Amino acid sequence: MPDQADLLPGSLDLLILKAISLGKLHGYGVLLRIEQISGGALQIQQGALYPGLYRLEHQGLIKSEWGVSDNNRRAKFYQLTAAGRNRLGEEFGARPNSPVLLFSSASRDRRQSYL
């Protein structure tokens, strides 16, 4: 299983953008979605995720709003902005061997379904 140090610089931001592109998520949901996309090969720590979410929000690539989670707790939900969708399209178009594909143990067909 790859270590976080094995990820290419900027890969975490791409993974977060990709996870959020599939629907509005709270922080823990982003962690689960990244694990799902990678077929369990990537497990991002909360200590890395939340600074990444803050950075992407500060850059205007995602936005957040407070809501209620499935277990009736208050949570911050994230979604892509138009700029975030554009960045994601640019990055995945320029990187056919994206981090999702490089580190995924899922089948090729399953990985492609997420892209």
Coordinates of C-alpha atoms in Angstrom, one line a residue:
M1 CA 0.0 0.0 0.0
P2 CA 1.4 3.4 -0.9
D3 CA 2.4 5.7 1.8
Q4 CA 1.3 9.4 1.7
A5 CA 4.9 10.3 1.1
D6 CA 4.7 8.2 -2.1
L7 CA 2.1 10.5 -3.6
L8 CA 3.2 12.9 -6.2
P9 CA 3.1 16.6 -5.1
G10 CA -0.4 18.0 -5.7
S11 CA -1.9 14.5 -5.9
L12 CA -3.9 15.0 -2.7
D13 CA -5.6 18.1 -4.1
L14 CA -6.5 16.2 -7.2
L15 CA -7.9 13.3 -5.2
I16 CA -10.0 15.7 -3.1
L17 CA -11.3 17.5 -6.2
K18 CA -12.2 14.1 -7.8
A19 CA -13.9 12.9 -4.7
I20 CA -16.0 16.0 -4.3
S21 CA -16.8 16.1 -8.1
L22 CA -19.0 13.0 -7.6
G23 CA -21.3 14.8 -5.1
K24 CA -21.4 17.1 -2.1
L25 CA -19.5 15.5 0.8
H26 CA -18.4 16.3 4.4
G27 CA -14.7 15.8 5.4
Y28 CA -15.1 12.2 6.5
G29 CA -17.1 11.4 3.4
V30 CA -14.1 12.7 1.3
L31 CA -11.8 10.3 3.1
L32 CA -14.2 7.4 2.4
R33 CA -14.6 8.4 -1.2
I34 CA -10.9 8.6 -1.8
E35 CA -10.5 5.1 -0.3
Q36 CA -13.3 3.9 -2.6
I37 CA -11.9 5.5 -5.7
S38 CA -8.5 4.0 -5.0
G39 CA -9.9 0.5 -4.3
G40 CA -8.6 0.8 -0.8
A41 CA -5.1 1.5 -1.8
L42 CA -5.1 5.0 -0.4
Q43 CA -6.0 6.0 3.1
I44 CA -5.6 9.7 3.7
Q45 CA -5.2 10.9 7.3
Q46 CA -7.4 13.6 8.6
G47 CA -4.3 15.6 9.4
A48 CA -3.6 15.8 5.7
L49 CA -7.1 16.1 4.5
Y50 CA -8.4 19.1 6.3
P51 CA -5.4 21.4 5.4
G52 CA -6.0 20.3 1.8
L53 CA -9.7 21.2 2.0
Y54 CA -8.8 24.6 3.5
R55 CA -6.2 25.2 0.8
L56 CA -8.7 24.3 -2.0
E57 CA -11.4 26.5 -0.5
H58 CA -9.0 29.4 -0.2
Q59 CA -8.0 28.9 -3.9
G60 CA -11.7 29.1 -4.8
L61 CA -11.7 25.5 -6.2
I62 CA -14.3 24.3 -3.7
K63 CA -16.9 25.9 -1.5
S64 CA -18.4 24.8 1.8
E65 CA -21.6 25.1 3.7
W66 CA -22.8 23.8 7.0
G67 CA -25.4 21.1 7.0
V68 CA -26.6 18.0 8.9
S69 CA -24.9 14.6 8.3
D70 CA -26.7 11.3 8.0
N71 CA -26.2 10.7 11.7
N72 CA -27.8 14.1 12.5
R73 CA -24.6 15.9 13.4
R74 CA -23.6 19.3 12.2
A75 CA -21.0 19.0 9.4
K76 CA -19.3 21.2 6.8
F77 CA -20.2 19.9 3.3
Y78 CA -17.9 20.6 0.3
Q79 CA -18.6 21.0 -3.3
L80 CA -16.8 22.0 -6.5
T81 CA -16.9 25.5 -7.9
A82 CA -16.8 26.1 -11.6
A83 CA -13.1 26.9 -11.2
G84 CA -12.7 23.5 -9.4
R85 CA -14.4 21.7 -12.3
N86 CA -12.1 23.4 -14.7
R87 CA -9.0 22.5 -12.8
L88 CA -10.1 18.9 -12.5
G89 CA -10.7 18.7 -16.2
E90 CA -7.3 20.3 -17.0
E91 CA -5.4 18.0 -14.6
F92 CA -7.0 14.8 -15.6
G93 CA -6.7 15.7 -19.3
A94 CA -3.0 16.4 -18.8
R95 CA -2.3 13.4 -16.5
P96 CA -3.6 10.2 -18.0
N97 CA -1.7 8.3 -15.3
S98 CA -3.3 10.2 -12.5
P99 CA -2.7 9.3 -8.8
V100 CA -6.0 7.5 -8.7
L101 CA -4.8 5.1 -11.5
L102 CA -1.2 4.8 -10.3
F103 CA -2.1 3.6 -6.8
S104 CA -5.4 1.8 -7.3
S105 CA -5.8 -1.9 -6.8
A106 CA -9.2 -1.8 -8.3
S107 CA -9.9 -3.3 -11.7
R108 CA -9.2 -1.1 -14.7
D109 CA -12.9 -1.0 -15.6
R110 CA -13.8 0.1 -12.1
R111 CA -11.1 2.8 -12.0
Q112 CA -12.3 4.1 -15.4
S113 CA -15.9 4.3 -14.0
Y114 CA -14.7 6.9 -11.5
L115 CA -12.9 9.1 -14.0

